[in-house]
Amino acid sequence: MRLTLRALISHGRVARRMGLGPESRINMLRNILTGLVRHERIETTRVRADEVQFYAEKLIDYAKKGDTNEKSMKMADFWLTEKDLIPKLFKVLAPRFENQPSGYTRMARLPNRENLDRAAMAVIEYKGNPFPPLFPVKQDNELNLVNQLLKGYREEQAQLSATESKS
Amino acid sequence: MACGRACLILQRRLATSAAAERVSAAEVRSWRSTLFSKEQERQRSLYPRIEKIEVTMQGAGVQGTLLVMNKGLSTPYSCSRHLTDWHVSSAALALVDGEPWHLHRPLTRSCSLTLLTFKDANPQLPNQAYWRSCAALLGQVLEGAFKEEYNVELLRIPEVPVTAGAFCCDFVLDPQLDAWIPTEESLRSFTRDANQLIHQNLPWEPLEVAPPVALEIFSHSRCKQEEVEEKAAQSPNGTVSLYRCGHHVVLAGGPLVGRTGLCSQYEVTALHTVGEGPWGLQRRAQGLSLPVNLTAHHTVWRRLKQRAEKLVEIDSSVASETETTPTSSEATSSSSQP
């Protein structure tokens, strides 16, 4: 190959390099994906979470095709190193996302790790998991003044519409 | 000619004596205010030496804090000033040993204190106190709004639940004004007066008095004296609670909030004529208000205001907070439970 400066400058290159090489990168992502399928919410570095998000969604797409599909079974077998998760993938995760076309995972950024490396961390999860939400919705108290006034207003509107529909 | 002069002098004499019989509203106000101050001084002089009491704070973040305060002098407001600025500005009402206590009422014994805000998990007590305070403010505005020659008689503040949509103040005007129908301009001027009072951020000063003192304070108004007797009969220890804001003394069935500055959106929405009562043509002024940290968007405010313009019917049998329907039969409260 031509030993130009282009090979050294990585402007615009989108493919990430992780670990020792491409095979090492795939193995790392395989381990992370197995952990994600087992626990449904994991905490890793931001870059790894971003990489695994693509593979996690592709895996669900394959699982939706059904476990009788040859290709899907081969994919599941390759990507999940712990083989007891293959039935979980086909029987629990795939039916959960039946009606969704895409967007099965959610990633949220976390503060940097406390170690010396101060790595940027993220949490990635499959949607519909049983844990408390990552972004809790702040509910206004039902009993505060504005809500009580609005409750009275709504009840009156309901009464008025009921009397109107009767007459 | 001399006869004409004599007539004039007689007329003048009669006119002055007639004017002297009718005490002007300003004089009534200053009379009540001076008597209130005297009673306040007398109650304060019951504690000549400063004795210390221990107040245990309760609530999120300040659980178990022990404050050493002065007996008969320190109020829950001063306790909150020992904590943080947020506690001072957000506290609406206090709970002393489980009893609702006005923020500026002096503490008399070692107790546990909880400061209540409008954003608690259960803000029903502060909500009710706020509604009562807004009604008292409306009464104060109405008393000072009319010209000196017209007499305004404020009746009791009815206990309206918050879900009814508006707080009410019943009052009776001078018989000369029986034919007067309030216009939008007059309602707006009432709102302006109320906003001025809110801007001045006047505190409500509480005072627990024995019925004879209260009867003396309200000696110019027969209906207020009747109200005092009723309240004295209902209260457990025979005292009547009075509140003073600025120069206006008001009688309330329960605790009010600390200061007028706690209200932010305040609007006098309607003035209805209820009917002939024992004191004259009874009118009901209604208003809507929201506190400082719970303001509503203008679209929501407009709809709530439209609802507040409708007449609020007060059922004489209302004890719990139930919704009053507009089509129910009207019955003015004669003995409503606070």
Coordinates of C-alpha atoms in Angstrom, one line a residue:
Chain A
M1 CA 0.0 0.0 0.0
R2 CA 1.0 3.6 -0.5
L3 CA 2.6 4.9 2.7
T4 CA 1.0 8.3 2.5
L5 CA 0.1 10.6 5.3
R6 CA -3.5 9.7 4.8
A7 CA -3.0 6.3 6.4
L8 CA -1.8 8.0 9.6
I9 CA -4.5 10.8 9.9
S10 CA -7.9 9.4 10.7
H11 CA -10.2 12.3 9.7
G12 CA -13.6 11.0 8.9
R13 CA -12.9 7.3 9.7
V14 CA -16.1 6.0 11.5
A15 CA -15.0 2.5 12.3
R16 CA -13.7 2.3 15.9
R17 CA -10.6 0.3 16.9
M18 CA -11.0 -1.6 20.2
G19 CA -8.7 -4.1 22.0
L20 CA -5.9 -5.8 20.2
G21 CA -7.5 -6.0 16.7
P22 CA -10.8 -6.7 14.8
E23 CA -11.1 -10.2 16.2
S24 CA -10.4 -9.0 19.8
R25 CA -13.0 -6.2 19.3
I26 CA -15.7 -8.7 18.2
N27 CA -14.9 -11.0 21.2
M28 CA -15.1 -8.1 23.6
L29 CA -18.4 -7.0 22.2
R30 CA -19.7 -10.6 22.3
N31 CA -19.0 -10.7 26.1
I32 CA -20.6 -7.3 26.7
L33 CA -23.7 -8.4 24.6
T34 CA -24.0 -11.6 26.6
G35 CA -23.9 -9.6 29.8
L36 CA -26.6 -7.3 28.4
V37 CA -28.9 -10.1 27.4
R38 CA -28.4 -11.8 30.9
H39 CA -28.9 -8.6 33.0
E40 CA -30.9 -6.4 30.7
R41 CA -29.1 -3.3 32.1
I42 CA -25.3 -3.0 32.2
E43 CA -22.8 -0.3 32.9
T44 CA -19.7 0.0 30.7
T45 CA -17.5 2.6 29.1
R46 CA -19.3 5.0 26.7
V47 CA -17.5 3.8 23.6
R48 CA -18.3 0.1 24.3
A49 CA -21.9 0.8 25.1
D50 CA -22.2 2.8 21.8
E51 CA -20.7 -0.1 19.8
V52 CA -22.7 -2.8 21.5
Q53 CA -26.0 -0.9 20.9
F54 CA -25.8 -1.6 17.2
Y55 CA -25.1 -5.3 17.7
A56 CA -27.8 -5.6 20.4
E57 CA -30.5 -4.3 18.1
K58 CA -29.3 -6.4 15.2
L59 CA -29.5 -9.5 17.5
I60 CA -33.1 -8.7 18.4
D61 CA -33.9 -8.3 14.7
Y62 CA -32.5 -11.8 14.0
A63 CA -34.4 -13.2 17.1
K64 CA -37.7 -11.8 15.8
K65 CA -37.4 -14.0 12.8
G66 CA -38.0 -17.0 15.1
D67 CA -35.8 -19.8 16.5
T68 CA -36.7 -22.2 13.6
N69 CA -34.7 -19.8 11.3
E70 CA -31.2 -21.3 10.6
K71 CA -29.5 -18.0 10.3
S72 CA -31.0 -16.6 13.5
M73 CA -30.0 -19.7 15.5
K74 CA -26.4 -19.5 14.2
M75 CA -26.2 -15.8 15.1
A76 CA -27.6 -16.4 18.6
D77 CA -25.2 -19.2 19.0
F78 CA -22.2 -17.2 18.0
W79 CA -23.0 -14.0 19.9
L80 CA -24.2 -15.5 23.2
T81 CA -21.3 -17.2 24.9
E82 CA -23.5 -18.5 27.7
K83 CA -25.8 -20.9 25.9
D84 CA -28.6 -20.8 28.5
L85 CA -29.4 -17.3 27.3
I86 CA -30.4 -18.5 23.8
P87 CA -33.9 -19.6 24.9
K88 CA -34.3 -16.3 26.9
L89 CA -33.5 -14.3 23.7
F90 CA -36.1 -16.1 21.6
K91 CA -38.8 -16.6 24.2
V92 CA -38.5 -13.4 26.3
L93 CA -36.8 -10.6 24.4
A94 CA -38.1 -11.2 20.9
P95 CA -41.8 -11.3 21.9
R96 CA -41.3 -8.2 24.0
F97 CA -40.3 -6.2 21.0
E98 CA -42.9 -7.7 18.6
N99 CA -44.7 -4.5 17.8
Q100 CA -41.6 -2.2 17.7
P101 CA -39.8 -1.7 14.4
S102 CA -36.5 -0.5 16.0
G103 CA -35.1 1.2 19.1
Y104 CA -35.0 -1.7 21.5
T105 CA -32.1 -0.3 23.6
R106 CA -31.6 2.9 25.6
M107 CA -28.2 4.4 26.5
A108 CA -27.7 7.0 29.2
R109 CA -24.4 8.7 30.1
L110 CA -22.9 8.5 33.5
P111 CA -20.3 10.4 35.5
N112 CA -16.7 9.4 34.8
R113 CA -15.4 6.3 36.6
E114 CA -13.7 6.9 39.9
N115 CA -10.5 5.1 39.0
L116 CA -7.3 6.6 37.8
D117 CA -8.4 6.3 34.2
R118 CA -11.5 8.5 34.7
A119 CA -13.2 6.6 31.9
A120 CA -16.4 8.0 30.5
M121 CA -19.1 5.6 31.5
A122 CA -22.6 4.8 30.2
V123 CA -25.4 2.5 31.1
I124 CA -27.2 0.6 28.3
E125 CA -30.4 -1.3 28.8
Y126 CA -33.1 -3.2 26.8
K127 CA -36.4 -1.3 27.0
G128 CA -39.2 -2.9 29.0
N129 CA -36.8 -4.2 31.7
P130 CA -38.1 -4.7 35.2
F131 CA -35.8 -2.1 36.9
P132 CA -36.9 1.4 38.0
P133 CA -36.7 3.9 35.1
L134 CA -33.3 5.5 34.2
F135 CA -35.0 8.9 33.8
P136 CA -37.6 9.1 36.6
V137 CA -40.7 11.2 35.7
K138 CA -41.4 13.8 38.3
Q139 CA -45.1 13.6 39.2
D140 CA -46.8 16.7 40.6
N141 CA -48.5 16.1 43.9
E142 CA -52.3 15.4 43.4
L143 CA -53.1 17.3 46.5
N144 CA -51.5 20.7 45.9
L145 CA -53.6 23.8 45.4
V146 CA -53.4 24.0 41.6
N147 CA -54.3 20.3 41.1
Q148 CA -57.2 20.6 43.6
L149 CA -58.6 23.6 41.7
L150 CA -58.2 21.7 38.4
K151 CA -59.9 18.7 39.8
G152 CA -62.9 20.8 40.8
Y153 CA -62.9 22.3 37.3
R154 CA -62.8 18.9 35.6
E155 CA -65.6 17.6 37.8
E156 CA -67.7 20.6 37.0
Q157 CA -67.1 20.2 33.3
A158 CA -68.0 16.5 33.5
Q159 CA -71.2 17.4 35.3
L160 CA -72.1 20.1 32.7
S161 CA -71.5 17.7 29.8
A162 CA -73.5 15.0 31.5
T163 CA -76.5 17.4 32.0
E164 CA -76.2 18.6 28.4
S165 CA -76.1 15.1 27.0
K166 CA -79.2 14.2 29.1
S167 CA -81.2 17.2 27.9
Chain B
M1 CA -83.8 87.5 59.5
A2 CA -82.8 86.6 63.0
C3 CA -85.1 83.6 62.7
G4 CA -83.3 82.5 59.5
R5 CA -80.0 82.8 61.3
A6 CA -81.3 80.8 64.3
C7 CA -82.5 78.1 61.8
L8 CA -79.0 77.9 60.3
I9 CA -77.3 77.6 63.6
L10 CA -79.8 74.9 64.7
Q11 CA -79.2 73.0 61.4
R12 CA -75.5 73.2 61.9
R13 CA -75.8 71.9 65.5
L14 CA -78.1 69.1 64.4
A15 CA -75.8 68.2 61.5
T16 CA -72.7 67.9 63.7
S17 CA -74.5 65.8 66.3
A18 CA -75.7 63.5 63.5
A19 CA -72.2 63.2 62.1
A20 CA -70.8 62.5 65.6
E21 CA -73.2 59.5 66.0
R22 CA -72.0 57.9 62.8
V23 CA -68.4 56.9 63.5
S24 CA -66.4 57.0 60.3
A25 CA -64.8 53.8 59.0
A26 CA -61.3 55.1 59.5
E27 CA -62.0 55.8 63.2
V28 CA -63.5 52.4 63.6
R29 CA -60.4 50.9 62.0
S30 CA -58.0 52.8 64.3
W31 CA -60.1 52.0 67.3
R32 CA -59.9 48.3 66.6
S33 CA -56.2 48.5 65.8
T34 CA -55.3 50.4 69.0
L35 CA -57.3 48.0 71.2
F36 CA -55.6 45.1 69.4
S37 CA -52.1 46.6 70.0
K38 CA -53.0 47.1 73.7
E39 CA -54.1 43.5 74.1
Q40 CA -51.0 42.4 72.3
E41 CA -48.8 44.4 74.7
R42 CA -50.6 43.1 77.7
Q43 CA -50.2 39.5 76.5
R44 CA -46.5 40.1 75.9
S45 CA -46.1 41.6 79.4
L46 CA -47.2 38.3 80.9
Y47 CA -43.6 37.1 80.3
P48 CA -41.5 39.8 82.0
R49 CA -38.4 37.6 82.3
I50 CA -37.0 35.7 79.3
E51 CA -37.4 31.9 79.9
K52 CA -36.0 29.4 77.6
I53 CA -37.9 26.5 75.9
E54 CA -36.7 23.7 73.7
V55 CA -38.2 23.3 70.3
T56 CA -37.6 20.0 68.4
M57 CA -37.9 20.5 64.6
Q58 CA -39.5 17.8 62.6
G59 CA -39.6 17.4 58.8
A60 CA -37.4 16.5 55.9
G61 CA -33.8 17.5 56.4
V62 CA -34.3 19.1 59.9
Q63 CA -35.5 16.1 61.8
G64 CA -34.5 16.1 65.4
T65 CA -32.8 19.6 65.3
L66 CA -33.1 21.1 68.8
L67 CA -33.6 24.9 69.0
V68 CA -33.5 26.8 72.3
M69 CA -36.1 29.6 72.0
N70 CA -37.7 32.2 74.2
K71 CA -41.0 31.5 75.9
G72 CA -43.8 33.7 74.9
L73 CA -41.7 35.6 72.4
S74 CA -40.4 33.2 69.8
T75 CA -42.6 32.2 66.9
P76 CA -42.3 29.4 64.4
Y77 CA -41.2 32.2 62.0
S78 CA -38.2 32.9 64.2
C79 CA -37.5 29.2 64.4
S80 CA -37.5 29.0 60.6
R81 CA -35.1 32.0 60.5
H82 CA -32.6 29.9 62.4
L83 CA -32.7 27.3 59.6
T84 CA -32.4 28.6 56.1
D85 CA -33.8 31.2 53.8
W86 CA -35.8 28.6 51.9
H87 CA -37.6 27.6 55.1
V88 CA -38.4 31.3 55.8
S89 CA -39.9 31.9 52.4
S90 CA -41.7 28.6 51.8
A91 CA -43.3 28.1 55.2
A92 CA -47.0 28.8 55.1
L93 CA -48.2 27.2 58.4
A94 CA -46.7 25.4 61.4
L95 CA -47.8 22.3 63.3
V96 CA -47.0 22.5 67.0
D97 CA -47.4 19.1 68.6
G98 CA -49.9 18.2 65.8
E99 CA -51.9 21.3 66.3
P100 CA -52.2 23.9 63.4
W101 CA -50.4 27.0 64.6
H102 CA -50.0 30.4 63.0
L103 CA -46.5 31.3 61.9
H104 CA -46.3 34.5 64.0
R105 CA -48.0 33.2 67.1
P106 CA -45.6 32.9 70.1
L107 CA -44.7 29.5 71.4
T108 CA -45.5 29.0 75.1
R109 CA -43.9 25.6 75.9
S110 CA -41.3 23.1 74.8
C111 CA -42.8 21.3 71.8
S112 CA -42.1 19.7 68.5
L113 CA -42.5 21.9 65.4
T114 CA -43.2 21.1 61.8
L115 CA -43.1 23.8 59.1
L116 CA -45.7 23.1 56.4
T117 CA -45.4 24.3 52.8
F118 CA -47.6 24.2 49.8
K119 CA -45.5 21.4 48.2
D120 CA -45.7 18.8 50.9
A121 CA -47.0 15.3 50.4
N122 CA -50.3 16.4 52.2
P123 CA -50.8 20.1 51.8
Q124 CA -54.5 20.2 52.8
L125 CA -54.0 22.2 55.9
P126 CA -51.8 24.9 54.2
N127 CA -54.3 24.9 51.3
Q128 CA -57.3 25.6 53.6
A129 CA -55.4 28.2 55.5
Y130 CA -54.4 29.9 52.3
W131 CA -58.0 30.0 51.1
R132 CA -59.1 31.5 54.4
S133 CA -56.3 34.1 54.2
C134 CA -57.3 35.1 50.7
A135 CA -60.9 35.6 51.8
A136 CA -59.7 37.7 54.8
L137 CA -57.6 39.8 52.4
L138 CA -60.7 40.2 50.1
G139 CA -62.6 41.4 53.2
Q140 CA -59.9 43.9 54.0
V141 CA -59.9 45.2 50.4
L142 CA -63.7 45.6 50.4
E143 CA -63.7 47.5 53.6
G144 CA -61.3 50.1 52.4
A145 CA -62.6 50.3 48.9
F146 CA -65.8 52.3 49.4
K147 CA -66.1 56.0 50.2
E148 CA -66.4 57.1 53.8
E149 CA -70.1 57.8 53.7
Y150 CA -71.0 54.3 52.8
N151 CA -70.9 51.6 55.5
V152 CA -69.5 48.2 54.8
E153 CA -70.4 45.3 57.1
L154 CA -68.3 42.2 56.7
L155 CA -70.0 39.0 57.7
R156 CA -68.2 35.8 58.7
I157 CA -65.7 34.2 56.3
P158 CA -67.4 31.1 55.0
E159 CA -65.4 27.8 55.0
V160 CA -65.3 26.9 51.4
P161 CA -63.3 23.9 50.2
V162 CA -60.6 24.4 47.7
T163 CA -62.3 22.3 45.0
A164 CA -65.2 24.8 44.9
G165 CA -63.0 26.9 42.7
A166 CA -63.1 30.3 44.5
F167 CA -62.9 31.8 48.0
C168 CA -65.8 33.9 49.1
C169 CA -66.3 36.8 51.4
D170 CA -69.9 37.7 52.5
F171 CA -70.6 41.3 53.2
V172 CA -73.5 43.8 53.5
L173 CA -73.3 47.3 52.0
D174 CA -74.9 50.5 53.0
P175 CA -78.7 50.5 52.2
Q176 CA -78.0 53.5 49.8
L177 CA -76.0 51.1 47.6
D178 CA -78.7 48.5 47.3
A179 CA -79.2 49.3 43.6
W180 CA -75.4 49.3 42.8
I181 CA -74.3 46.6 40.4
P182 CA -70.5 46.2 40.3
T183 CA -68.9 46.6 36.9
E184 CA -65.8 45.0 35.6
E185 CA -63.9 48.2 36.3
S186 CA -64.8 48.0 40.0
L187 CA -63.7 44.4 40.2
R188 CA -60.4 45.4 38.6
S189 CA -59.9 48.2 41.1
F190 CA -60.5 45.7 43.9
T191 CA -57.8 43.4 42.3
R192 CA -55.4 46.4 42.2
D193 CA -56.0 47.2 45.8
A194 CA -55.4 43.5 46.8
N195 CA -52.2 43.4 44.7
Q196 CA -51.0 46.5 46.5
L197 CA -51.5 44.8 49.8
I198 CA -49.7 41.7 48.6
H199 CA -46.8 43.8 47.3
Q200 CA -46.5 45.4 50.8
N201 CA -46.0 41.9 52.2
L202 CA -47.8 42.6 55.5
P203 CA -47.7 39.9 58.1
W204 CA -50.9 38.6 59.7
E205 CA -50.5 39.1 63.5
P206 CA -52.5 36.5 65.5
L207 CA -54.0 37.1 68.9
E208 CA -56.0 34.7 71.2
V209 CA -58.3 36.9 73.2
A210 CA -61.0 36.3 75.8
P211 CA -64.6 37.0 74.5
P212 CA -65.1 40.3 76.5
V213 CA -62.0 41.8 74.9
A214 CA -63.2 40.7 71.4
L215 CA -66.6 42.1 72.1
E216 CA -65.1 45.5 73.0
I217 CA -62.9 45.5 69.9
F218 CA -66.0 45.0 67.7
S219 CA -68.2 47.2 69.7
H220 CA -69.3 49.2 66.7
S221 CA -70.7 46.2 64.8
R222 CA -73.5 44.1 66.1
C223 CA -73.0 41.2 63.6
K224 CA -69.4 40.9 64.4
Q225 CA -70.2 40.7 68.1
E226 CA -72.7 37.8 67.4
E227 CA -70.0 36.1 65.4
V228 CA -67.6 36.5 68.4
E229 CA -70.1 34.9 70.7
E230 CA -70.7 32.0 68.3
K231 CA -67.0 31.4 67.9
A232 CA -66.4 31.5 71.7
A233 CA -69.2 28.9 72.2
Q234 CA -67.6 26.6 69.6
S235 CA -63.9 26.9 70.6
P236 CA -62.6 24.3 73.1
N237 CA -61.0 26.8 75.6
G238 CA -63.4 29.7 75.1
T239 CA -60.9 32.1 73.4
V240 CA -61.4 33.8 70.1
S241 CA -58.6 34.1 67.5
L242 CA -58.2 37.5 65.9
Y243 CA -55.8 38.4 63.1
R244 CA -54.5 41.9 62.2
C245 CA -53.1 42.8 58.8
G246 CA -52.0 46.4 58.5
H247 CA -54.8 48.2 60.3
H248 CA -57.6 45.7 59.7
V249 CA -58.6 43.3 62.4
V250 CA -60.4 40.1 61.2
L251 CA -62.0 37.1 62.9
A252 CA -61.1 33.7 61.4
G253 CA -62.3 30.2 62.0
G254 CA -58.9 28.7 61.6
P255 CA -55.2 29.6 61.2
L256 CA -54.2 31.9 58.3
V257 CA -50.9 31.9 56.4
G258 CA -48.0 34.0 57.5
R259 CA -47.8 37.0 55.2
T260 CA -49.7 38.5 52.3
G261 CA -46.6 38.2 50.2
L262 CA -47.2 34.5 49.8
C263 CA -49.9 35.1 47.3
S264 CA -48.8 35.8 43.8
Q265 CA -51.7 35.6 41.3
Y266 CA -54.7 37.2 43.0
E267 CA -57.9 38.2 41.2
V268 CA -61.3 39.3 42.4
T269 CA -63.5 37.5 40.0
A270 CA -67.1 38.3 40.8
L271 CA -69.6 40.0 43.2
H272 CA -72.9 38.3 43.4
T273 CA -76.0 39.4 45.3
V274 CA -77.1 36.5 47.5
G275 CA -80.3 37.8 48.9
E276 CA -81.9 39.5 51.9
G277 CA -80.2 38.5 55.1
P278 CA -80.8 39.6 58.7
W279 CA -78.4 42.5 58.2
G280 CA -79.5 43.8 54.8
L281 CA -78.8 42.9 51.2
Q282 CA -76.1 40.2 51.4
R283 CA -73.5 40.1 48.7
R284 CA -70.8 37.6 48.1
A285 CA -67.5 38.6 46.6
Q286 CA -65.5 35.8 45.1
G287 CA -61.9 35.6 44.1
L288 CA -59.2 33.3 42.9
S289 CA -55.6 33.1 44.0
L290 CA -52.5 31.0 43.8
P291 CA -49.3 31.1 46.0
V292 CA -45.9 32.2 44.9
N293 CA -44.3 28.8 44.1
L294 CA -47.5 27.3 42.5
T295 CA -48.4 29.7 39.7
A296 CA -50.5 28.6 36.8
H297 CA -50.0 29.1 33.1
H298 CA -52.2 31.9 31.7
T299 CA -54.4 29.4 29.8
V300 CA -55.1 27.4 32.9
W301 CA -55.6 30.6 34.9
R302 CA -58.2 31.9 32.4
R303 CA -60.2 28.7 32.7
L304 CA -60.1 28.7 36.5
K305 CA -61.1 32.3 36.5
Q306 CA -64.1 31.6 34.3
R307 CA -65.2 28.9 36.8
A308 CA -64.6 31.3 39.7
E309 CA -67.0 33.8 38.3
K310 CA -69.9 31.5 38.9
L311 CA -71.7 31.8 42.2
V312 CA -70.3 29.4 44.8
E313 CA -73.2 27.9 46.8
I314 CA -72.4 27.2 50.4
D315 CA -74.2 24.2 51.9
S316 CA -75.0 24.5 55.6
S317 CA -74.3 20.8 56.0
V318 CA -70.8 20.9 54.6
A319 CA -68.4 19.4 57.1
S320 CA -65.9 17.5 54.9
E321 CA -64.5 18.8 51.7
T322 CA -67.3 17.9 49.3
E323 CA -67.9 19.5 45.9
T324 CA -71.0 21.8 45.8
T325 CA -73.0 21.4 42.6
P326 CA -74.3 24.6 40.9
T327 CA -77.8 23.2 40.6
S328 CA -78.1 22.4 44.3
S329 CA -80.5 24.4 46.4
E330 CA -79.0 27.5 48.0
A331 CA -78.6 27.7 51.8
T332 CA -76.4 30.3 53.4
S333 CA -74.2 29.0 56.2
S334 CA -75.5 29.9 59.6
S335 CA -73.4 27.4 61.6
S336 CA -70.8 26.0 59.4
Q337 CA -68.1 23.9 61.1
P338 CA -64.6 25.3 60.5

